mmCIF file of C-alpha atoms in Angstrom:
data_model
loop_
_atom_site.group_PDB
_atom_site.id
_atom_site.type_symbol
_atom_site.label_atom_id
_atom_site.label_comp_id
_atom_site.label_asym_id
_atom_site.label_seq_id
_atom_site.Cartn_x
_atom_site.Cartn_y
_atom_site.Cartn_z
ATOM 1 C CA UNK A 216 23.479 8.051 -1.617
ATOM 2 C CA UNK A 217 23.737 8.317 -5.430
ATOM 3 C CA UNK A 218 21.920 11.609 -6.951
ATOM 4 C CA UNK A 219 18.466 9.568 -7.589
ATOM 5 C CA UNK A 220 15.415 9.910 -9.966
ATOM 6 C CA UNK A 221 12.356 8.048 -8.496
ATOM 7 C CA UNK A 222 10.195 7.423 -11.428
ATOM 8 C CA UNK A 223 6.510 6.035 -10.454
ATOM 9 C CA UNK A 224 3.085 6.895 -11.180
ATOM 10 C CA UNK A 225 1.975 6.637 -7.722
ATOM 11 C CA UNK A 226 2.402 9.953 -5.883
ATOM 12 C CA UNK A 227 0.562 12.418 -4.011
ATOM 13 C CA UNK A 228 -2.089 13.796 -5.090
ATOM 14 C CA UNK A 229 -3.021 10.322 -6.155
ATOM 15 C CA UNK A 230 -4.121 8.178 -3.615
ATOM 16 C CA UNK A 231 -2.706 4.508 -2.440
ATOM 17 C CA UNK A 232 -0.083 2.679 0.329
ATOM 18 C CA UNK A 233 2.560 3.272 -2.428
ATOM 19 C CA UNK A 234 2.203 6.520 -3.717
ATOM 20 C CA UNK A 235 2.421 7.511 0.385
ATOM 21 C CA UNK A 236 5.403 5.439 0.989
ATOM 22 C CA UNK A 237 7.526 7.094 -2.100
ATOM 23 C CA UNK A 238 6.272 10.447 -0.346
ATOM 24 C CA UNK A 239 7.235 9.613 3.339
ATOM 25 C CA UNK A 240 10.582 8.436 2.489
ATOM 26 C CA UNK A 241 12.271 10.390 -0.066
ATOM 27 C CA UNK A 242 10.721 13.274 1.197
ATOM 28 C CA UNK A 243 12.887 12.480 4.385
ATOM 29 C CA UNK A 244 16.142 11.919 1.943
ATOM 30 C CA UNK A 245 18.496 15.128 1.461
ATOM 31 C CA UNK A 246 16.720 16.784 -1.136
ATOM 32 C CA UNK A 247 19.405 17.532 -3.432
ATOM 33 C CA UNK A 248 20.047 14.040 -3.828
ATOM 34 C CA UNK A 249 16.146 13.780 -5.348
ATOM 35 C CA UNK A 250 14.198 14.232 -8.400
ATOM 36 C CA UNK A 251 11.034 12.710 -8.642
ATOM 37 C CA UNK A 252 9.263 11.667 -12.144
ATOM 38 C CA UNK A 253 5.597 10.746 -11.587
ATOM 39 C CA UNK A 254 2.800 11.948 -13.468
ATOM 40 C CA UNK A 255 0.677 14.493 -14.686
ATOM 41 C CA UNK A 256 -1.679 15.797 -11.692
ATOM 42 C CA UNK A 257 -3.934 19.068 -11.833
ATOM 43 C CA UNK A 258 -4.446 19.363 -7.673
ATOM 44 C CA UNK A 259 -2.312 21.326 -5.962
ATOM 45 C CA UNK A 260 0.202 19.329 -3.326
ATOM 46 C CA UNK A 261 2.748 21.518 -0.729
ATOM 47 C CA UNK A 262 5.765 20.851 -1.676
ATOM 48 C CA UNK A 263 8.117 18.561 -0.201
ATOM 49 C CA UNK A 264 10.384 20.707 3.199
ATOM 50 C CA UNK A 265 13.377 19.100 1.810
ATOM 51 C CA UNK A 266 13.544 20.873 -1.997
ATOM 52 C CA UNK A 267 13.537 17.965 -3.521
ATOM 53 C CA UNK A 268 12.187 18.483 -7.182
ATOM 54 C CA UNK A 269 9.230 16.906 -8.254
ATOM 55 C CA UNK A 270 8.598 16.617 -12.788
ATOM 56 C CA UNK A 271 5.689 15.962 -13.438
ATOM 57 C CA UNK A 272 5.190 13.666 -17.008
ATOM 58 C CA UNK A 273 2.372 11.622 -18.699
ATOM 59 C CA UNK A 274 3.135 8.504 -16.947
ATOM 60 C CA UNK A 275 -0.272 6.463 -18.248
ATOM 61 C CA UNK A 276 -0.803 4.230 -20.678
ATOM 62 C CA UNK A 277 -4.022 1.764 -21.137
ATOM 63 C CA UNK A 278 -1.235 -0.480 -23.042
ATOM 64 C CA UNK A 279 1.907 -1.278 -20.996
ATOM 65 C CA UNK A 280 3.262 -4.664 -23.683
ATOM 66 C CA UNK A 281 5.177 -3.907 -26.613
ATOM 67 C CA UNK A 282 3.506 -5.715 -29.375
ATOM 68 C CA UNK A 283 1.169 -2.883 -29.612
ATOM 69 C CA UNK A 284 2.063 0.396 -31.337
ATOM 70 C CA UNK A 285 0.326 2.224 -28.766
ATOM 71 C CA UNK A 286 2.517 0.675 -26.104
ATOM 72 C CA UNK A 287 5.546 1.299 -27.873
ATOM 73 C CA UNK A 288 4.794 5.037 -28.797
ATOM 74 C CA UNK A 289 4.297 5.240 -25.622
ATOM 75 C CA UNK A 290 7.688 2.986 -24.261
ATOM 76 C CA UNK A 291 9.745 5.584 -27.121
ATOM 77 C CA UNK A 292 8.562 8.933 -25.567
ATOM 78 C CA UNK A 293 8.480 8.339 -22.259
ATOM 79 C CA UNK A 294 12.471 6.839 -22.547
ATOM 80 C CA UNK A 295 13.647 9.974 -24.175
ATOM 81 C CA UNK A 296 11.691 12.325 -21.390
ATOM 82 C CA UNK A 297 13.788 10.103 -18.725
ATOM 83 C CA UNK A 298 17.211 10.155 -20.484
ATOM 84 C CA UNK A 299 16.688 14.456 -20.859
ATOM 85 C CA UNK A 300 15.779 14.421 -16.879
ATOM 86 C CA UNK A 301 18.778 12.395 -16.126
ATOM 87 C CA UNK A 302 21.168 14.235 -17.954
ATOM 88 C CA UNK A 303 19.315 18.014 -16.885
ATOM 89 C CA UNK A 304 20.186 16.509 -13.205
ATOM 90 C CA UNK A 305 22.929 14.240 -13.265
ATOM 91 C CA UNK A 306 21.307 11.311 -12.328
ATOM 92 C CA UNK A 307 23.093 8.433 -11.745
ATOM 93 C CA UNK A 308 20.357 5.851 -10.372
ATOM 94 C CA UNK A 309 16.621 5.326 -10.908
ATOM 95 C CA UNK A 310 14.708 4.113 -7.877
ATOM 96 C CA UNK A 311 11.328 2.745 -10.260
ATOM 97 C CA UNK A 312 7.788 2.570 -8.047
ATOM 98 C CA UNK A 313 6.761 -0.763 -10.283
ATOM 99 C CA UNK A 314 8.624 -3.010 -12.109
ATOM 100 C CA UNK A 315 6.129 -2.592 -14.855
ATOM 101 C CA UNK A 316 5.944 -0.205 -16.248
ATOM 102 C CA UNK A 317 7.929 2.346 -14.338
ATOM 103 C CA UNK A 318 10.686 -0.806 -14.336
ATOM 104 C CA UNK A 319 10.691 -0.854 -18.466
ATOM 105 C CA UNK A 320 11.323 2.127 -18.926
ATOM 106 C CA UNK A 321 14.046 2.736 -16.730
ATOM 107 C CA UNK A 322 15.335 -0.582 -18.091
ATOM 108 C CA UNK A 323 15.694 0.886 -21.826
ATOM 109 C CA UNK A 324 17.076 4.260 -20.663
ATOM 110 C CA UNK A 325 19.193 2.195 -18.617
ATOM 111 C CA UNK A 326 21.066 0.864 -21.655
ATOM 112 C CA UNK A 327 21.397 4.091 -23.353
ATOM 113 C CA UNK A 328 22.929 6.094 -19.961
ATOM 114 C CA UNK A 329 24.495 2.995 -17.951
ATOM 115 C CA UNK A 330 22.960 4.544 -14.857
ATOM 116 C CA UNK A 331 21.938 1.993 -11.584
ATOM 117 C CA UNK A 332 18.146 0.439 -12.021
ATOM 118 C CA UNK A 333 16.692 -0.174 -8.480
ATOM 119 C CA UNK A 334 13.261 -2.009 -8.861
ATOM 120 C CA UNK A 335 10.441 -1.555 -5.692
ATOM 121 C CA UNK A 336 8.216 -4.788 -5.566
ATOM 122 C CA UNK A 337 4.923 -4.742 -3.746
ATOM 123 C CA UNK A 338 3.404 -8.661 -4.858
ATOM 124 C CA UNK A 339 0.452 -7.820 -7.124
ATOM 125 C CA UNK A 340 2.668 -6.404 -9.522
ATOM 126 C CA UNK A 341 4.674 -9.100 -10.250
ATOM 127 C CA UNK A 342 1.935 -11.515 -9.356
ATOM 128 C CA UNK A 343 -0.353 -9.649 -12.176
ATOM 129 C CA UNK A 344 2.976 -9.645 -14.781
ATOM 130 C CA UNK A 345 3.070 -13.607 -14.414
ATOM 131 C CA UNK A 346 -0.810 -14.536 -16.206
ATOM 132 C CA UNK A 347 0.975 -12.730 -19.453
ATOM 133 C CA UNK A 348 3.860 -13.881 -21.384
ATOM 134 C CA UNK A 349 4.464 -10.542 -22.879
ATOM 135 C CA UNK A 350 4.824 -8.884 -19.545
ATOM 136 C CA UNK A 351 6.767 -11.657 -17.469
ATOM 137 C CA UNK A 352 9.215 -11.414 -20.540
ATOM 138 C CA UNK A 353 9.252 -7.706 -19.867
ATOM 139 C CA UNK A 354 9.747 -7.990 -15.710
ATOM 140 C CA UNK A 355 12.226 -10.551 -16.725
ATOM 141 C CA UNK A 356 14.784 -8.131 -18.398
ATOM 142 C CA UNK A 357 13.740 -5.507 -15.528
ATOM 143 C CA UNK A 358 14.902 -7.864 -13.261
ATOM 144 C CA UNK A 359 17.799 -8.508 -14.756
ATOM 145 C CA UNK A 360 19.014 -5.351 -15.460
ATOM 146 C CA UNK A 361 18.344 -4.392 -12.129
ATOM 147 C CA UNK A 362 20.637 -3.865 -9.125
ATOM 148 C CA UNK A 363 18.443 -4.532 -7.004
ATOM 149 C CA UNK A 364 14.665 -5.343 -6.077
ATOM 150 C CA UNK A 365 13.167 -3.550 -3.136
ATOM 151 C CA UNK A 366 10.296 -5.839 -1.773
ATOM 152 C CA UNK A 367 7.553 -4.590 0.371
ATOM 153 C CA UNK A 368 7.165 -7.981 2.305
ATOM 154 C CA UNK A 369 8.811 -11.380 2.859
ATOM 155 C CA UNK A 370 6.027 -12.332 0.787
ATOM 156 C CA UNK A 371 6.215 -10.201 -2.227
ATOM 157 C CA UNK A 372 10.487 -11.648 -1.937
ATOM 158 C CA UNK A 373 9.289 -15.062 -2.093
ATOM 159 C CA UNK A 374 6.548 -14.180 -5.172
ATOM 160 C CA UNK A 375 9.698 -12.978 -7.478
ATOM 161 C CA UNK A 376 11.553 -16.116 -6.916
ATOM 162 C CA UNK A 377 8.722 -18.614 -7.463
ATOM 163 C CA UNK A 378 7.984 -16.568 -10.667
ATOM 164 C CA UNK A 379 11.682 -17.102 -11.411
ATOM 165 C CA UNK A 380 11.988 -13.512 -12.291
ATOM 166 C CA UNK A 381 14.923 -12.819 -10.045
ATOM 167 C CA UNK A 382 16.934 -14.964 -7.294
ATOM 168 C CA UNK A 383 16.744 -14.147 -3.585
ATOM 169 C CA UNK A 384 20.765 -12.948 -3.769
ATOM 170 C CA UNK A 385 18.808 -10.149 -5.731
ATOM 171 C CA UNK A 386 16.108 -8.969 -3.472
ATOM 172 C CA UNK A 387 16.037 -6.733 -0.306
ATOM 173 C CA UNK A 388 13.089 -6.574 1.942
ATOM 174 C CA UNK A 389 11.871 -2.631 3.219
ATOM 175 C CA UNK A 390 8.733 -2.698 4.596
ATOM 176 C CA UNK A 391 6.816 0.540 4.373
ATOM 177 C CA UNK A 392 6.333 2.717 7.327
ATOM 178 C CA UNK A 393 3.790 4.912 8.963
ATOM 179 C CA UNK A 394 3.674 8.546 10.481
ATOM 180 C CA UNK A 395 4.320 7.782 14.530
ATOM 181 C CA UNK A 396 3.148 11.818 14.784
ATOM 182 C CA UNK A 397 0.062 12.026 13.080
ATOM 183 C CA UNK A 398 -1.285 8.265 14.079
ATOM 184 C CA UNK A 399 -1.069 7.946 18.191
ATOM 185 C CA UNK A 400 -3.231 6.571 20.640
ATOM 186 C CA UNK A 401 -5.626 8.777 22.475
ATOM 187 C CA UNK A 402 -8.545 8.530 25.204
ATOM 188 C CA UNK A 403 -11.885 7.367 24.280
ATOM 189 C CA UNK A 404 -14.024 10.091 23.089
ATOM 190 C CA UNK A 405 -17.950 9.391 23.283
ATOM 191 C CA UNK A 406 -18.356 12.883 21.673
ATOM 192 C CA UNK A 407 -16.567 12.106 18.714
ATOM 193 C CA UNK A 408 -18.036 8.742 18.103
ATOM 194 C CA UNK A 409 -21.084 10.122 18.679
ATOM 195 C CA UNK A 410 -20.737 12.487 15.380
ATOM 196 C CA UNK A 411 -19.318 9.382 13.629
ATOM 197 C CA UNK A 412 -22.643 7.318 13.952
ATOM 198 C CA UNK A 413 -20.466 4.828 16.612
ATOM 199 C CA UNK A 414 -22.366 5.681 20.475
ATOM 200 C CA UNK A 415 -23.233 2.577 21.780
ATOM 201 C CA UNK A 416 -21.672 0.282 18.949
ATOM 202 C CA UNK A 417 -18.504 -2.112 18.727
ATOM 203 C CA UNK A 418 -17.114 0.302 15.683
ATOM 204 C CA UNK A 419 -15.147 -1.790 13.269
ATOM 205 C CA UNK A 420 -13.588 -0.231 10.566
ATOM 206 C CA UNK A 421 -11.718 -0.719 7.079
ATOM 207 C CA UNK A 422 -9.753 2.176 5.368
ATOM 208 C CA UNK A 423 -8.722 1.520 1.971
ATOM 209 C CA UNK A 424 -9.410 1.872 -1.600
ATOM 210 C CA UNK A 425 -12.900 0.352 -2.718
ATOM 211 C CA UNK A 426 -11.665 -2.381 -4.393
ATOM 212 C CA UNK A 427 -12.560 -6.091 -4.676
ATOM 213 C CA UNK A 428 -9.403 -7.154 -3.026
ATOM 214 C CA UNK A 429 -9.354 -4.970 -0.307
ATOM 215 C CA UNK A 430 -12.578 -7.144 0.928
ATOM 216 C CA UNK A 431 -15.078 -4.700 2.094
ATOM 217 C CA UNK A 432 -17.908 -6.497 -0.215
ATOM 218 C CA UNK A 433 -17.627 -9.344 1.654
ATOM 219 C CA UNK A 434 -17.200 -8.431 5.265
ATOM 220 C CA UNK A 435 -20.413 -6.547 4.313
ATOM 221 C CA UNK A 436 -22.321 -9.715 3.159
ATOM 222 C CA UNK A 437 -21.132 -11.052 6.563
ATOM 223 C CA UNK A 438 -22.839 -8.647 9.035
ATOM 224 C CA UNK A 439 -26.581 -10.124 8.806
ATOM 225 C CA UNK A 440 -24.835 -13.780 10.567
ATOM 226 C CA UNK A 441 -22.429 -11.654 12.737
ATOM 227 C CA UNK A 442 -25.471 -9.163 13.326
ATOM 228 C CA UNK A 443 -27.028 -11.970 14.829
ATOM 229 C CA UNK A 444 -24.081 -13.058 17.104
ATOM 230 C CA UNK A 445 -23.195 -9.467 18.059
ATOM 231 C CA UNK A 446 -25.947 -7.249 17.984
ATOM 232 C CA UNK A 447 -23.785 -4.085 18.663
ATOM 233 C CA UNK A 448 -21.376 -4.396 15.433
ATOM 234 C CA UNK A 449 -20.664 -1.831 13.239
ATOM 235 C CA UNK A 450 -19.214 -1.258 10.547
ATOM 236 C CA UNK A 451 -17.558 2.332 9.107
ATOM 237 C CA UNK A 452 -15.843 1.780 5.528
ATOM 238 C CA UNK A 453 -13.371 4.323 4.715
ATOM 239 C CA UNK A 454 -12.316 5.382 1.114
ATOM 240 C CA UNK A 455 -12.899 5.630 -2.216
ATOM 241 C CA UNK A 456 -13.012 3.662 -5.540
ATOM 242 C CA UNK A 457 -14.628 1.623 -7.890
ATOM 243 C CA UNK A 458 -16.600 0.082 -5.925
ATOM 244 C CA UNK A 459 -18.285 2.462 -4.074
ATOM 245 C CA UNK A 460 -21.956 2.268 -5.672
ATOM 246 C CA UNK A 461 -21.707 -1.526 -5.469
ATOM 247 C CA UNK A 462 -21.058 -1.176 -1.846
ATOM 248 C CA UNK A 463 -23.964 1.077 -1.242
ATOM 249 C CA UNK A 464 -26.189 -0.947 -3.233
ATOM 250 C CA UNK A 465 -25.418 -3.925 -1.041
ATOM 251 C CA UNK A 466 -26.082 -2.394 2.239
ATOM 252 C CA UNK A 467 -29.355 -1.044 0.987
ATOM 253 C CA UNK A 468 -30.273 -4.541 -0.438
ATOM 254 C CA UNK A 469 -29.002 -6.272 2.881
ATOM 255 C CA UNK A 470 -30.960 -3.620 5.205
ATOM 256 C CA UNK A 471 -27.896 -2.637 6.613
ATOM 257 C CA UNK A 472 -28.379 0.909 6.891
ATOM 258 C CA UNK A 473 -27.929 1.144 10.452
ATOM 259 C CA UNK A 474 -24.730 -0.868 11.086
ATOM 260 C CA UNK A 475 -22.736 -0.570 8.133
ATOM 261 C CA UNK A 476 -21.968 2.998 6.837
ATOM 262 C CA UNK A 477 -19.588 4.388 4.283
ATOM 263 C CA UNK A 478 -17.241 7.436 4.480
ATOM 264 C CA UNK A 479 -15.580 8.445 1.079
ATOM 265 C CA UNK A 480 -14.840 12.214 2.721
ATOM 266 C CA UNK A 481 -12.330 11.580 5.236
ATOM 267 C CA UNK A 482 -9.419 14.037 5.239
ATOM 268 C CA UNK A 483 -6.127 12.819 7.087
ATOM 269 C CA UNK A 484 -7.065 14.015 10.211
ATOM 270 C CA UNK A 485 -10.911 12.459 10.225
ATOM 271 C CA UNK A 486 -9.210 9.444 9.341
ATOM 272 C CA UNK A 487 -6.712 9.698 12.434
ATOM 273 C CA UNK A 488 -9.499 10.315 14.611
ATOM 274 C CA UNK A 489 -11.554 6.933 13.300
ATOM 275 C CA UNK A 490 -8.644 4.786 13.678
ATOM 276 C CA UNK A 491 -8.214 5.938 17.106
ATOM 277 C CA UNK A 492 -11.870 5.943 18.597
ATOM 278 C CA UNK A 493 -12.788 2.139 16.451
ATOM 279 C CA UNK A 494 -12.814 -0.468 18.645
ATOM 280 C CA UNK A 495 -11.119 -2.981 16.108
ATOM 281 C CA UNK A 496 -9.519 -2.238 12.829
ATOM 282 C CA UNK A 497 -10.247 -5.090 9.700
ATOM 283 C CA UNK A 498 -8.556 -4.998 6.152
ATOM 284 C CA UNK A 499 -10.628 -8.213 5.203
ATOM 285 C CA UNK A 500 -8.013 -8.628 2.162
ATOM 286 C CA UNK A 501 -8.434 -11.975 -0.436
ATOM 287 C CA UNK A 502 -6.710 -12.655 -3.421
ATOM 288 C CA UNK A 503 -8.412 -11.927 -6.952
ATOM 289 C CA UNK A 504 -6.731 -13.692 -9.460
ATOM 290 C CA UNK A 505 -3.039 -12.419 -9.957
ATOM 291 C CA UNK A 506 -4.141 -8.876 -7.385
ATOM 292 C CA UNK A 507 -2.763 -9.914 -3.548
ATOM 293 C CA UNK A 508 -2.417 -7.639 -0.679
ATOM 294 C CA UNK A 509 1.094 -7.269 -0.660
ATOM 295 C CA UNK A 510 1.840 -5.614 3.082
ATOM 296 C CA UNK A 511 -1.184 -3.195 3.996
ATOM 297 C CA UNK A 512 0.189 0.143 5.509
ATOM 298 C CA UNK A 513 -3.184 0.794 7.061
ATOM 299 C CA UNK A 514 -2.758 -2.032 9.219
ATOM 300 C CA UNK A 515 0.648 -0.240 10.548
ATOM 301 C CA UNK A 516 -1.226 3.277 11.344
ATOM 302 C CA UNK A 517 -4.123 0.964 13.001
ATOM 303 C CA UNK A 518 -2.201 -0.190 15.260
ATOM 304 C CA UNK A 519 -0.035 3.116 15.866
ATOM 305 C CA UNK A 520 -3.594 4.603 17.198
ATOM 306 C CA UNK A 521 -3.326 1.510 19.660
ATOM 307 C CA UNK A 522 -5.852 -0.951 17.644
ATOM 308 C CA UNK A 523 -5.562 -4.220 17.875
ATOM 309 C CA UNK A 524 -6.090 -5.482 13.990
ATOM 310 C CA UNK A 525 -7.761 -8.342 11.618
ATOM 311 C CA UNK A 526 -6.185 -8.811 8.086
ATOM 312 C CA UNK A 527 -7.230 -11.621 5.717
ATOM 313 C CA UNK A 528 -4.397 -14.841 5.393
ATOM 314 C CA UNK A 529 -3.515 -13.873 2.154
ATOM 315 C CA UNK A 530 -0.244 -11.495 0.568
ATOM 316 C CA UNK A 531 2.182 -10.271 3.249
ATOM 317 C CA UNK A 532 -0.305 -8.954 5.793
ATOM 318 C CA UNK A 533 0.460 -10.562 8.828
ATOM 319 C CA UNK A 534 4.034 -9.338 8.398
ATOM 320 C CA UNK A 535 2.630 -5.971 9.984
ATOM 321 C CA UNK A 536 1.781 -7.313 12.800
ATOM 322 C CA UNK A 537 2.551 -9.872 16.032
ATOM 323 C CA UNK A 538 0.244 -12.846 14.843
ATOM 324 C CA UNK A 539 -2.234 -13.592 17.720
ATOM 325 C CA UNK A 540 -0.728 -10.316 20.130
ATOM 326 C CA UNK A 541 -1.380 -7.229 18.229
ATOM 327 C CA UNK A 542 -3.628 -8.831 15.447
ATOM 328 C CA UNK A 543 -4.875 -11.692 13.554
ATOM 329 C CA UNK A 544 -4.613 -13.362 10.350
ATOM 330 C CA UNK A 545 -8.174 -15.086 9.425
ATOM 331 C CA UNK A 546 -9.538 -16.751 6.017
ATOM 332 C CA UNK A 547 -11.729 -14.083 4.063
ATOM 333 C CA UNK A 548 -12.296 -15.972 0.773
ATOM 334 C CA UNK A 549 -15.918 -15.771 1.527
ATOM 335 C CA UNK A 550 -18.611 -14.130 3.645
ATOM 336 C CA UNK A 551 -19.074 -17.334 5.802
ATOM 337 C CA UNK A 552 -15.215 -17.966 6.291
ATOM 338 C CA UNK A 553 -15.241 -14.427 7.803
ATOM 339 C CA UNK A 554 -18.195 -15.061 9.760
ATOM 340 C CA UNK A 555 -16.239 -17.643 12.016
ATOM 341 C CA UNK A 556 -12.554 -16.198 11.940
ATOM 342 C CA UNK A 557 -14.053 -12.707 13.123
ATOM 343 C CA UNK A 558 -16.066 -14.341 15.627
ATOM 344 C CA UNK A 559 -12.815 -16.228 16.899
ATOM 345 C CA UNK A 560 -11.436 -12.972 17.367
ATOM 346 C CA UNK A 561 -14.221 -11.478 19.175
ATOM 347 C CA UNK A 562 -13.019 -14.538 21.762
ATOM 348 C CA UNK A 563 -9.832 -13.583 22.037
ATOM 349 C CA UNK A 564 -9.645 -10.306 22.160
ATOM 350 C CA UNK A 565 -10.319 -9.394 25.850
ATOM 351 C CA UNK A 566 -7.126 -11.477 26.549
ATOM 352 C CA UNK A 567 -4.873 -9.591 24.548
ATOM 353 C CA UNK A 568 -2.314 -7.665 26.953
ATOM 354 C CA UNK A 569 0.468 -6.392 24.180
ATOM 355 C CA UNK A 570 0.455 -2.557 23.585
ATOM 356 C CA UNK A 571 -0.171 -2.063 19.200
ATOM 357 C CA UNK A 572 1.238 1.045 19.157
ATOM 358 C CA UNK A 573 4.685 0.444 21.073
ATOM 359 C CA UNK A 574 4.919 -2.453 18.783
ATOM 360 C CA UNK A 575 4.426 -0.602 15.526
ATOM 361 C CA UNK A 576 7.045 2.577 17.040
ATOM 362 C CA UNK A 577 9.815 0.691 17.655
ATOM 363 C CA UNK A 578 9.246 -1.626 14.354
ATOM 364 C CA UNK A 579 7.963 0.611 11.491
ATOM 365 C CA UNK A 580 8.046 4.263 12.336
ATOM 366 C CA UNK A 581 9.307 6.326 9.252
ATOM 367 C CA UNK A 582 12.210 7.164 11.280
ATOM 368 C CA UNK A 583 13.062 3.250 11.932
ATOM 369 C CA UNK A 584 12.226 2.761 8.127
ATOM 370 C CA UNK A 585 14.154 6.351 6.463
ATOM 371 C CA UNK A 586 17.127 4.713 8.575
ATOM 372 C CA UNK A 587 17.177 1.521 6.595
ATOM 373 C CA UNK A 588 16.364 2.944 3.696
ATOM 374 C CA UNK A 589 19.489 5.236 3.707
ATOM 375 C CA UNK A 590 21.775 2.627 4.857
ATOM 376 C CA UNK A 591 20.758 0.584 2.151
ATOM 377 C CA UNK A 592 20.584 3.710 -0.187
ATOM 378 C CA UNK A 593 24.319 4.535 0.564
ATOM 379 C CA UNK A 594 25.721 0.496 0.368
ATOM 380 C CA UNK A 595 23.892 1.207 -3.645
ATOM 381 C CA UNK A 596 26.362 4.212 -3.960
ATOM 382 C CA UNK A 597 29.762 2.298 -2.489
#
């Protein structure tokens, strides 16, 4: 592979699917051939085993068009800062995290260095981009200048062509990966979800950020009817985000406080453990406007810990999974739509035979995925 500067906002210590995925994989790449540029952070993170070098820049900016001077102040500085890291380390191709804004930048410096542009797309992205002309205009040139476009789905591919930003001879589909170590399958424990606030419930939980799309608002207006059909439901949400004192709010207003619960504390290994003692894993994901799901990770590591999982039919979800084996896509565009596609599932489930985890091992271990990636990686540098 080319000597390569990954430049994205999204990296540890900041939370999110994509931030993870740069992590997992590059961190798995030959560390000489890396340099990551993501931004400013003030908690600490170990660094990477494989030496690769991480600067750390002001990456944010409340304006990410042109028009404004703000945004291009900001466009101006941050394109010199790239061009002095890619001549201090020889870079000769940017791997960008977003094509906007990560994309437009590497797309000036780009012109001004001649080195490779390689684009990640993960659907809300470009699906946000397309409800302003400025910034379609913008992911336009990105595409174009770019090598190639890394999509996160089948689904986020077939967003960029019916956007007409790019054509499909353009695009590449990696799907993100999970850790097959740290997410297994293990014995029931009643001790453990006895501390969790789980003994004698069906434990159903979502982890993700607190976010309208991800869903949790809903599935929580849903428990009262479900309540009523399965009186031993409940439900742990995992994460944290904007929503958070909404959520609480509703579950207090709702009279909830007994079968709906929410954990904004859980360290990696809390987080293993809830996956693996749950009895069914949910990412109740809808579209907002232009923001989609566009793969969901945490329905990978779900079924790693040998869950069988429920996504909503929207974005690239049921790509991480075998459609009515390992999981099931259902309509979660409202409270009562989730109401009767969760209670289909509650059907089927007992007649589900296929093993979650062996699927997700042999599929979309970070050792399956690093693979790809450096295959692909090395065709870039030949």
């Amino acid at each position: 592979m080319n000597k390569t500067l990954v430049l994205t906002e999204n990296f540890p210590p900041v939370e999110g699917g994509s931030g993870r995925w740069f992590w997992e994989l590059y961190s798995r790449l030959p560390g000489s051939q890396v340099v990551v540029a993501t931004n400013n952070a003030t908690q600490h993170i170990t660094p990477p085993a494989n030496g690769m070098v991480i600067e750390r820049l002001p990456l944010q900016s409340a304006e990410w068009g042109i028009k404004s001077v703000a945004g291009l102040k900001f466009y101006a500085v941050s394109v010199i800062r790239i061009i002095k890291l890619i001549k201090k380390h020889n870079i000769k191709e940017i791997h960008c995290g977003r094509v906007i804004h990560e994309g437009v930048i590497a797309w000036l410096a780009s012109k001004l260095t001649k080195v490779k542009v390689v684009c990640y797309v993960h659907g809300e992205d470009v699906e946000v981009a397309a409800v302003s002309r400025e910034h379609s205009l913008l992911v336009k040139q990105v595409c174009k200048r770019s090598h190639t476009l890394i999509c996160n789905s089948e689904n986020s591919k077939a967003l960029v062509q019916h956007l007409n930003f790019a054509d499909a001879e353009k695009c590449v589909v990696l799907h993100p990966g999970f850790d097959a170590e740290h997410f297994q399958p293990v014995s029931r424990d009643e001790q453990i979800r006895k501390a969790f606030g789980w003994e004698d419930k069906f434990s159903v939980i979502t982890v993700g950020r607190l976010q309208r799309r991800k869903g949790q608002d809903y599935f929580i207006q849903a428990m009262p009817e479900l309540l009523k059909r399965f009186p031993t439901l409940h439900y742990t949400v995992i994460g944290r985000g904007e929503l958070e004192q909404e959520l609480r709010e509703q579950i207090s207003a709702l009279g909830l406080s007994d079968h709906v619960q929410v954990v904004t504390d859980a360290d990696d290994d809390k987080m293993a453990a809830m996956y693996q003692q749950c009895d069914v894993f949910i990412l109740p994901n809808r579209t907002i406007g232009g923001d989609i799901e566009g793969f969901g990770m945490v329905l990978l590591e779900a079924q790693a810990c040998g869950k069988y999982v429920v996504a909503g039919n929207s974005g690239g979800t049921k790509e991480t999974m075998r459609v009515g084996e390992t999981g099931f896509v259902i309509d979660c565009s409202s409270p009562s739509a989730i109401v009767d596609g969760f209670s289909m599932v509650m059907q089927k489930l007992p007649s589900l035979t296929m093993s979650p985890s062996e699927f997700v091992k042999s599929t979309f271990s970070w050792d399956v995925h690093v693979a790809k990636a450096r295959a692909l990686f090395d065709r870039f540098a030949n």
